[in-house]
Coordinates of C-alpha atoms and ligand atoms in Angstrom, one line a residue:
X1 CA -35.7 -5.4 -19.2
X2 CA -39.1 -5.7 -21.2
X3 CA -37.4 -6.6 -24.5
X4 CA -35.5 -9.5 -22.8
X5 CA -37.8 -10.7 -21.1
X6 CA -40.4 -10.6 -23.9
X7 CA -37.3 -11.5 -26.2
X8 CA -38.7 -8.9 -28.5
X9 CA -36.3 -9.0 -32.1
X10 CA -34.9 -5.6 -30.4
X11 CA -33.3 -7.8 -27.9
X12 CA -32.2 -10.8 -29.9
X13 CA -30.6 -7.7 -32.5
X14 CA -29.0 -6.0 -29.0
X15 CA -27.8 -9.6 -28.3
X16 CA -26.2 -10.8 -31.5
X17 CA -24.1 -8.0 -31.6
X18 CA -22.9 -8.6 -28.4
X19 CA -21.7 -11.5 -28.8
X20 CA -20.2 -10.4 -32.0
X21 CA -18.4 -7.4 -29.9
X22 CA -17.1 -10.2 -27.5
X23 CA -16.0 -12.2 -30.3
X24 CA -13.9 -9.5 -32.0
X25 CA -12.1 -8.5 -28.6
X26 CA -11.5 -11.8 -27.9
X27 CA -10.2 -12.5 -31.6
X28 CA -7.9 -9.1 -31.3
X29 CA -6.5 -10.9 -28.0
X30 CA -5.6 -14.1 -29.7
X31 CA -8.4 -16.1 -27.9
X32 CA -10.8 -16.6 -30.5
X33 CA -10.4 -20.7 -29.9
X34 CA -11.0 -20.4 -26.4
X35 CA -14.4 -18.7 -27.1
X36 CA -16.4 -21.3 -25.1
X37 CA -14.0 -22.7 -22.8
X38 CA -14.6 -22.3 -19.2
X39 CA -12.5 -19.5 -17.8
X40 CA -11.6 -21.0 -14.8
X41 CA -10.2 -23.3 -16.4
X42 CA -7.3 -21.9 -18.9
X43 CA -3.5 -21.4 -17.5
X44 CA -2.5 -18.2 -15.8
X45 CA -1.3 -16.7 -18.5
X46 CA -4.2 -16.7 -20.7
X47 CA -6.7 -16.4 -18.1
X48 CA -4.7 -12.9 -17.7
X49 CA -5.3 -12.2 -21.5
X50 CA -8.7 -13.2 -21.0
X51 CA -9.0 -10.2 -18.0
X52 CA -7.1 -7.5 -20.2
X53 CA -9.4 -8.2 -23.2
X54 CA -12.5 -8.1 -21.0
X55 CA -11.2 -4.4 -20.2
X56 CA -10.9 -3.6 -23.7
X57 CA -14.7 -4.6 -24.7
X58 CA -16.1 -1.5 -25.6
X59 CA -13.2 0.0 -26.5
X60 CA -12.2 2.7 -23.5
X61 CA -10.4 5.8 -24.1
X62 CA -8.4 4.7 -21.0
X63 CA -7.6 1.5 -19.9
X64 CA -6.2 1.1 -16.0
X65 CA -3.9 -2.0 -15.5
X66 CA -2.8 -3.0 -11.6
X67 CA 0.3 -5.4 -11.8
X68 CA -1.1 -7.8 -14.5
X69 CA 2.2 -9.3 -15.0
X70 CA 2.3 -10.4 -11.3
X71 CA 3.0 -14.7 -11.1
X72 CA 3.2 -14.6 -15.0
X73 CA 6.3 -16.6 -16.5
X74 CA 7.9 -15.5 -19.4
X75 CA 5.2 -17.0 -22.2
X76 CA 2.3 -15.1 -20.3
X77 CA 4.5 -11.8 -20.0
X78 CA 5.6 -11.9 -23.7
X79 CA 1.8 -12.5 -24.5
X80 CA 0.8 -9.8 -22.8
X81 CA 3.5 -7.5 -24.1
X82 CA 1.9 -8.3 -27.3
X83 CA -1.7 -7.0 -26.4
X84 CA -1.1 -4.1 -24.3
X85 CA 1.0 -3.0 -27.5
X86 CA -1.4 -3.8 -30.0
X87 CA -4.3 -1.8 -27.8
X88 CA -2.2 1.1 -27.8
X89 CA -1.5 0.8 -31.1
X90 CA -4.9 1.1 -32.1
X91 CA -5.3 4.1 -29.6
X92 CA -6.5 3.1 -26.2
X93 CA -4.4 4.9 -23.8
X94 CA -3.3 2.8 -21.0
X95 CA -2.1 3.4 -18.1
X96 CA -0.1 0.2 -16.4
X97 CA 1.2 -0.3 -12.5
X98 CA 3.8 -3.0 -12.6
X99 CA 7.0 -3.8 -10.8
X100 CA 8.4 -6.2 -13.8
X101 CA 10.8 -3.4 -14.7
X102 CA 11.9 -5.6 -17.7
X103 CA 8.3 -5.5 -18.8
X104 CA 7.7 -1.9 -18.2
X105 CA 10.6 -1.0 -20.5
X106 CA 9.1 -3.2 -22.9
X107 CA 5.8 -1.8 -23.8
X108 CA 5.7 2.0 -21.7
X109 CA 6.2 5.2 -23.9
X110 CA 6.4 7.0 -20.7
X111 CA 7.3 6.0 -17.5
X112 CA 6.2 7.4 -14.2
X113 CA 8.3 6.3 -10.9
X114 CA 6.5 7.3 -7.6
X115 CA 8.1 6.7 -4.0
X116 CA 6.5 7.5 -1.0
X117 CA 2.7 8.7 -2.3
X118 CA 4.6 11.1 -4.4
X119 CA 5.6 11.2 -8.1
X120 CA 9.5 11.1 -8.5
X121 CA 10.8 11.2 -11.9
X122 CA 8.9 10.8 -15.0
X123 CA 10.5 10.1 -19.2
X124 CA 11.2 7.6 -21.0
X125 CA 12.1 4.1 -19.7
X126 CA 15.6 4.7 -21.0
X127 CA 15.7 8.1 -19.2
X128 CA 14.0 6.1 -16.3
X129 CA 17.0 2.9 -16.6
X130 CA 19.7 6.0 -16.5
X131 CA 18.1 7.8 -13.5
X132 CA 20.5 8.3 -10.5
X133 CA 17.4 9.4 -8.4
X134 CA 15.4 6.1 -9.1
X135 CA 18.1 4.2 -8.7
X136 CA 18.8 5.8 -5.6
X137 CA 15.6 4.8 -3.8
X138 CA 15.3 1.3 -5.4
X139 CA 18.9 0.8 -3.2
X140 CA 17.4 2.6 -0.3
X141 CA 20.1 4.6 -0.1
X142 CA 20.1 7.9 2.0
X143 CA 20.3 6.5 5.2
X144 CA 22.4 9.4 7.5
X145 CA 26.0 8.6 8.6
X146 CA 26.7 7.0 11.7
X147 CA 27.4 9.5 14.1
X148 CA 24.4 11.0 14.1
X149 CA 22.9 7.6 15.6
X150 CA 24.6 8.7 18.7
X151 CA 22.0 11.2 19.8
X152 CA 18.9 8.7 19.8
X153 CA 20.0 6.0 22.2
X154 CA 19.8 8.1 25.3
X155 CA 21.4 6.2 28.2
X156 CA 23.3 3.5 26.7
X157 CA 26.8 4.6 25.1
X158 CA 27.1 4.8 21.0
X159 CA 30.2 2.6 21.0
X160 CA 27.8 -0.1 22.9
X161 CA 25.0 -0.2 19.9
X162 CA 27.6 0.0 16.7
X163 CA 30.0 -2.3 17.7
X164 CA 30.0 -4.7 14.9
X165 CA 28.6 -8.1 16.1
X166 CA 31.2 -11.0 16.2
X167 CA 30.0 -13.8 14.3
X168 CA 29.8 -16.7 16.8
X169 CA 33.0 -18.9 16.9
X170 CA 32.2 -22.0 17.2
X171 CA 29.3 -22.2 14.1
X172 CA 32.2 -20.6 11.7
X173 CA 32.8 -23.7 8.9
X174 CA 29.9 -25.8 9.8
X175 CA 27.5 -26.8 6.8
X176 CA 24.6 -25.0 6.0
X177 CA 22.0 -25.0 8.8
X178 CA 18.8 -24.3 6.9
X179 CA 18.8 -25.7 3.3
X180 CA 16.0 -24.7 0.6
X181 CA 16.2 -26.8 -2.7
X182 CA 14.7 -25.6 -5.6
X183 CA 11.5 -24.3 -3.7
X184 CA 8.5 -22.7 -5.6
X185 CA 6.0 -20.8 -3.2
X186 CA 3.0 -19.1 -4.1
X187 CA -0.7 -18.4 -3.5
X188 CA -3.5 -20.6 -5.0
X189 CA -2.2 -21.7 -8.7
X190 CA -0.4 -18.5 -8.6
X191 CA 3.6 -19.6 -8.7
X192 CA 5.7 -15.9 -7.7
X193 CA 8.9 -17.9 -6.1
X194 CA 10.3 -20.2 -8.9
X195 CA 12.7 -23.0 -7.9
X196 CA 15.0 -21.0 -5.7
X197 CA 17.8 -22.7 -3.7
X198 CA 19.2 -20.8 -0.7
X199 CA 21.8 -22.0 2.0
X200 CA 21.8 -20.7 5.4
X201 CA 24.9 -21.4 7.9
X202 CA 24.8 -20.6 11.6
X203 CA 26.2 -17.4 12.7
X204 CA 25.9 -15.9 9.4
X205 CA 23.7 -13.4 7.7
X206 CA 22.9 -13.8 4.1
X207 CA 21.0 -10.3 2.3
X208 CA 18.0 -10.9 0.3
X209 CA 17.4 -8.8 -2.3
X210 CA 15.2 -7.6 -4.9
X211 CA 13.0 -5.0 -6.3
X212 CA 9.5 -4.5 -5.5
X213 CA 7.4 -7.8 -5.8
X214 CA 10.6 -10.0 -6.4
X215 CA 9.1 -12.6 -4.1
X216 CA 11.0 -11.7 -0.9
X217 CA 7.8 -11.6 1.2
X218 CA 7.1 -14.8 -0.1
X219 CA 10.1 -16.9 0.0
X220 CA 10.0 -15.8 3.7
X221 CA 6.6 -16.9 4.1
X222 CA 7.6 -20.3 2.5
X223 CA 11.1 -21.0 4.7
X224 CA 8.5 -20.3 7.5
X225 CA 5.9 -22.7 6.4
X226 CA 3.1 -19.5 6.1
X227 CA 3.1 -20.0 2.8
X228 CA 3.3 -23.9 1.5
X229 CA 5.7 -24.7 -0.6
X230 CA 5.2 -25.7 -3.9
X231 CA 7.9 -28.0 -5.2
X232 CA 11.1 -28.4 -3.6
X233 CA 12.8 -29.4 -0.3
X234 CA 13.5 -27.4 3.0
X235 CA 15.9 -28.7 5.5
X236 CA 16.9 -27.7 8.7
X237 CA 19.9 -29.6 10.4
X238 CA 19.3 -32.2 7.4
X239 CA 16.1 -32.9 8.5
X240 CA 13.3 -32.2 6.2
X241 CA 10.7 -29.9 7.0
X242 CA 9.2 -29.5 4.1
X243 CA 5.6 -30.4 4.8
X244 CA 6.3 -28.9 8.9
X245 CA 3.4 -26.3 9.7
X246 CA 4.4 -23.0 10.7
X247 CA 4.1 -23.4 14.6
X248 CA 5.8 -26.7 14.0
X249 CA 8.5 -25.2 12.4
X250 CA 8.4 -22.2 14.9
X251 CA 9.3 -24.9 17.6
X252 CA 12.0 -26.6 15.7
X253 CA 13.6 -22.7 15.6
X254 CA 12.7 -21.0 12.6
X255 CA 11.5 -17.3 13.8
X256 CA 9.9 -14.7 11.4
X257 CA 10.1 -11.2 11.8
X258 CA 6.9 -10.0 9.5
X259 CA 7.6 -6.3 8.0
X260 CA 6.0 -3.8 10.5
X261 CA 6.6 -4.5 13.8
X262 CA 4.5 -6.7 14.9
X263 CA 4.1 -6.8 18.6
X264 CA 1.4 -6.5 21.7
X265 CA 1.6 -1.8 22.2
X266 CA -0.9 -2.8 24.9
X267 CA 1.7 -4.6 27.0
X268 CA 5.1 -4.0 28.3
X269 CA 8.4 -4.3 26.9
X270 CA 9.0 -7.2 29.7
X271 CA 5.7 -8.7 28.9
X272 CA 6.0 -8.8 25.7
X273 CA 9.0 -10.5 25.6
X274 CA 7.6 -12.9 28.5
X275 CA 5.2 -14.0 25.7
X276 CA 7.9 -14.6 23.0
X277 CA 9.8 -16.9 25.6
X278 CA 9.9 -20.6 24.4
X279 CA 7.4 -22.9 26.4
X280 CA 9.0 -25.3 29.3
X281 CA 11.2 -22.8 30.7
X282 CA 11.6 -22.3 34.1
X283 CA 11.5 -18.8 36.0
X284 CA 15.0 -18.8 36.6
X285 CA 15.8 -19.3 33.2
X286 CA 13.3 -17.2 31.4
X287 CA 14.5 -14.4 33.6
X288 CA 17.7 -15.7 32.3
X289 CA 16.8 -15.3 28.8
X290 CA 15.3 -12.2 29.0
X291 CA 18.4 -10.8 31.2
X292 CA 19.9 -11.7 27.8
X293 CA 17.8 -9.9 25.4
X294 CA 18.0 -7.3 27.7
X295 CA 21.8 -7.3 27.0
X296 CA 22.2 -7.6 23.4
X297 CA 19.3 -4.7 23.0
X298 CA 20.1 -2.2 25.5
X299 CA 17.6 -0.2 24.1
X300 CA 14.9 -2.6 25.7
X301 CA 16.6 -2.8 29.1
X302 CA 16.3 1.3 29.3
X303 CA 12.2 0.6 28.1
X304 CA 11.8 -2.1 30.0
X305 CA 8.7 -1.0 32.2
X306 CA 6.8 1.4 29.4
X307 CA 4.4 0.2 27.5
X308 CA 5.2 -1.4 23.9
X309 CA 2.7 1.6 22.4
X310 CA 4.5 4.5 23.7
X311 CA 8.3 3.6 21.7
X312 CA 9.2 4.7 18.9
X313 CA 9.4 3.1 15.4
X314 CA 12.9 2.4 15.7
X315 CA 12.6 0.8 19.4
X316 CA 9.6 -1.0 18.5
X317 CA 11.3 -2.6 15.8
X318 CA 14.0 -3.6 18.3
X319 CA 11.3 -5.0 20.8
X320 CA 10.5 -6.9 17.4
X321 CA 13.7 -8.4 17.7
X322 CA 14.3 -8.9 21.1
X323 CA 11.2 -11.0 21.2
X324 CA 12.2 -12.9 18.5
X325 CA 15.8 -13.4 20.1
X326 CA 13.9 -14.6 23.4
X327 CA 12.6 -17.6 21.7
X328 CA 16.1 -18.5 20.8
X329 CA 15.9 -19.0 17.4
X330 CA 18.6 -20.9 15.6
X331 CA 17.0 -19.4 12.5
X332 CA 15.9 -16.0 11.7
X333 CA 13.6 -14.7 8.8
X334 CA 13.6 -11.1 9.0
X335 CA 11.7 -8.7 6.3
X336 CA 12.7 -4.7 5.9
X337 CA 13.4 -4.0 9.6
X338 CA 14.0 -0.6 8.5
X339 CA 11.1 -0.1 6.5
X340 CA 9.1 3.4 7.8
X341 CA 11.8 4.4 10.4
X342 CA 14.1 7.4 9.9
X343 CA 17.7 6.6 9.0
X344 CA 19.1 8.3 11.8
X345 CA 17.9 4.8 13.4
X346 CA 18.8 2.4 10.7
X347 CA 22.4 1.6 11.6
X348 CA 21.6 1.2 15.1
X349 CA 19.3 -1.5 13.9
X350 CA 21.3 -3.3 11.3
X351 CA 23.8 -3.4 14.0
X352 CA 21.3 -4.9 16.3
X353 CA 20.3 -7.7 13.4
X354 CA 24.0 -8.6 13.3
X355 CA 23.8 -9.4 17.1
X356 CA 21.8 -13.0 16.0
X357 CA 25.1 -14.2 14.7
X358 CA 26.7 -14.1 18.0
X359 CA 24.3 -16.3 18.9
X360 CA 25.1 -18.3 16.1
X361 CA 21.7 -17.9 14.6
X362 CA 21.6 -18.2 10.8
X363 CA 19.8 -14.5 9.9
X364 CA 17.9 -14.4 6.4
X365 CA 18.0 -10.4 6.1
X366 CA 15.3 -9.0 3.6
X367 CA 16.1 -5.3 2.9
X368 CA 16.0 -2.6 0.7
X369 CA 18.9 -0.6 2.0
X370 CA 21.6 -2.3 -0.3
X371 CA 24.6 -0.2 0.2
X372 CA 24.3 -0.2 4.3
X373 CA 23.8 -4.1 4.6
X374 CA 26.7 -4.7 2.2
X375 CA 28.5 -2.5 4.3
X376 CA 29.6 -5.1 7.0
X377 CA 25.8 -6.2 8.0
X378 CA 25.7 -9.5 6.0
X379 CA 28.5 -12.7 4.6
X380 CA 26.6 -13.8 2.1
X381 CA 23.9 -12.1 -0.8
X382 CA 21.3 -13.6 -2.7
X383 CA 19.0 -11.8 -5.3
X384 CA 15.5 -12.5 -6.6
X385 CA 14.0 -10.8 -9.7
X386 CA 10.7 -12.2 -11.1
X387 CA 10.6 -14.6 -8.3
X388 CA 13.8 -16.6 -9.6
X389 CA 17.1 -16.3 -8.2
X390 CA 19.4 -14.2 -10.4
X391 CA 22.6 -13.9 -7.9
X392 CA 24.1 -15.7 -5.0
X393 CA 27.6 -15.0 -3.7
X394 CA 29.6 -13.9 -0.6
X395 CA 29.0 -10.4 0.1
X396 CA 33.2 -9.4 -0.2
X397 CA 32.3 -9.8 -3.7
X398 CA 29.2 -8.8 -4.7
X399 CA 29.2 -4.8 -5.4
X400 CA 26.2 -2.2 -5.2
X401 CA 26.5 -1.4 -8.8
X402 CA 26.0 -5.9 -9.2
X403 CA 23.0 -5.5 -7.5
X404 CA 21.8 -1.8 -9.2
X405 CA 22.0 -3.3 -12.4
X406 CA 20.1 -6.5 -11.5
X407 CA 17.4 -4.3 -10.3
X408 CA 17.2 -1.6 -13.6
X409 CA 17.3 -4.9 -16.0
Ligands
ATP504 N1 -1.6 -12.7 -1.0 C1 -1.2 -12.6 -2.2 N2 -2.0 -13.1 -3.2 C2 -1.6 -13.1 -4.5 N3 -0.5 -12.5 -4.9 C3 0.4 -12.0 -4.0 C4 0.0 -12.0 -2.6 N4 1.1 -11.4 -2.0 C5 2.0 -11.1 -2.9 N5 1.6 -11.4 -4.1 C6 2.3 -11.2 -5.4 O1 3.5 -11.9 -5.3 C7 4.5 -11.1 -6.0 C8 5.7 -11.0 -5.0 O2 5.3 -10.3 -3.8 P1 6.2 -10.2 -2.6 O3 5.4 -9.5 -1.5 O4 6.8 -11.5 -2.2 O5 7.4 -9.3 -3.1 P2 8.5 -8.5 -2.3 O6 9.8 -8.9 -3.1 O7 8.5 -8.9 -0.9 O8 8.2 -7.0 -2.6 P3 8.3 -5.7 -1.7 O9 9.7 -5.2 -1.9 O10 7.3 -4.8 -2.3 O11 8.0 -6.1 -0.2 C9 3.9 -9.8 -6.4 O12 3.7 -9.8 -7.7 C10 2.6 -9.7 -5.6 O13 1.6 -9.1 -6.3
MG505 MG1 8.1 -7.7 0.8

């Protein structure tokens, strides 16, 4: 403090090679030019560079990276590749937490895969690309066979809960309901969804896939209007509804289902759905509607009195649903349903997302459980990676393996 203050020759010395220090990390990183340009205002990409270098000033033994690849296009991820490689090559270890699998392979000696809080394989990333186990859990699969889905829905018959939804007659061959064109989504001046066109059609469900922080969260968020879209064009019925706000868009049909099941546990199973139920209605037809729900969700009828708190996972996730079912959606955004619930109670609820399409609701189904949903839960698949989309076809031909490989790169 003294010597700075004072600005003693001990200080000015201290300082010189300070900014000499800063100088050589930021020539090692390829920004030497950039030296006195204002950070905030460089691109993404080198703004990232600018935050890896700043870690390696003073050269650490160990260097801890969380997701720097995240919203970087290919220049920024290739730019980075190149620093993260030459740091290690002059012997910083570093230790890097990305989903870009592409990106992992690309500069990791050794690759770690965790699932659930736990560490589940570790070697190198071509051991990792060849492991049945991680490829296992990036498909969710393990979900228990369907009879054992019997014994959880006490009181209403199996047959009633897996009968396979019919998909509503008179939608079938009608154009698209809900049209995205080439929409980019994001947060701030970070881009993750890149020009992605999807077509919804009443009455059908189309999967959307994609490994961890593909964008799937987000393209959701900007079909609802949560997230504002970028470039591009939403339509619903051929009207545009691009620059709709959420509640706007809400009104106009478009329900979400966030991941987590996100409903009132203080309140009743009755209430809650009392609060999903679309303004105007009279009592005779919002008992109506809820008579309904009650109907295609059997589980909820059984519940109907108990608080939303006391269900479990798996009938919580169905109130979830049901409440997005009572505001009679004609479009529904739905992310992981079956994220955290046992897979004894998975098909149950797959089955119970295929109900929509009776009511010739167009479903956008995000999940990670590829093999189940292929398995007669959805008529069309789509497939982010990176934030772009890398697949769209009907779901008769799309295989597990298609998708498996789309997700190892
Ligand atoms: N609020 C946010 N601010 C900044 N970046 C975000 C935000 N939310 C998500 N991202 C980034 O956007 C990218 C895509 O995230 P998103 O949640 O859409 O992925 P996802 O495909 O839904 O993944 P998951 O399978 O893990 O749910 C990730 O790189 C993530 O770090
Ligand atoms: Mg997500």
């Amino acid at each position: 403090m003294i010597p700075a203050l004072l600005r003693l020759p001990s200080f000015r010395r201290q300082r010189r090679e300070d900014v000499q220090a800063a100088l050589e990390v930021l020539r090692f990183a390829g920004l030497e030019d950039l030296a006195a340009a204002d950070a905030q205002s460089l691109p993404l990409g080198t703004r990232r560079l600018l935050e890896v270098a700043r870690a390696l000033a003073g050269a650490p033994g160990v260097v801890l990276l969380d997701e720097p690849a995240a919203g970087l296009d290919e220049a920024g991820i290739e730019g980075l590749q190149t620093l993260i490689s030459r740091a290690r090559d002059a012997g910083a270890t570093i230790v890097l937490v990305e989903h870009n699998v592409p990106f992992v392979m690309s500069v990791a000696d050794s690759v770690w895969v965790m699932n659930l809080g736990k560490p589940l394989v570790n070697g190198t990333p071509e051991e990792i690309r060849n492991n049945a186990a991680v490829l296992d859990v990036y498909l969710g699969r393990g979900a228990q066979p369907l009879d054992t889905v019997a014994k959880v829905a006490k009181g209403v018959a199996a047959e009633q809960l897996l009968a396979p939804a019919e998909v509503a007659p008179s939608t079938v061959g009608a154009g698209p309901l809900l049209v995205a064109d080439r929409v980019s989504v994001g947060y701030g001046d970070l881009t993750v969804v890149r020009e992605v066109s999807v077509e919804l059609n009443a009455g059908r469900t189309t999967a959307l896939f994609g490994r961890n922080g593909a964008g799937k969260t987000t393209l959701l968020g900007g079909l609802s209007g949560l997230l504002p879209a970028g470039t591009g064009t939403i339509h619903l019925d051929g009207r545009d509804i691009t620059s709709l706000k959420p509640w706007t868009r809400a009104a106009k049909g478009i329900a979400l289902v966030q991941e987590g099941k996100r409903i009132f546990r203080g309140l009743t199973v009755h209430e809650n759905l009392v609060l999903a139920l679309p303004r105007g209605l009279t009592r005779a037809a919002a008992a109506e509607r809820i008579d309904q729900v009650c109907d295609r969700f059997p589980v909820l009828a059984v519940r109907r009195n108990h608080r939303a708190g006391s269900l479990s996972g798996g009938q919580q996730q169905m109130l979830a649903l049901g409440s997005a079912l009572a505001a009679g959606p004609r479009v529904l955004l739905i992310d992981e349903p079956s994220s955290g619930l046992a897979p004894v109670v998975v098909q149950e609820l797959l089955t119970a997302v295929s109900r929509f399409k009776q009511e010739g609701v167009a479903v956008l189904l995000v999940e990670q459980l590829v093999e189940e949903v292929l398995n007669g839960h959805a008529e069309q698949v789509v497939v982010l990676d990176g934030g772009k989309l890398v697949h769209s076809a009907d779901a008769t031909s799309t295989s597990v393996d298609e998708i498996a490989a789309s997700y190892v790169g």
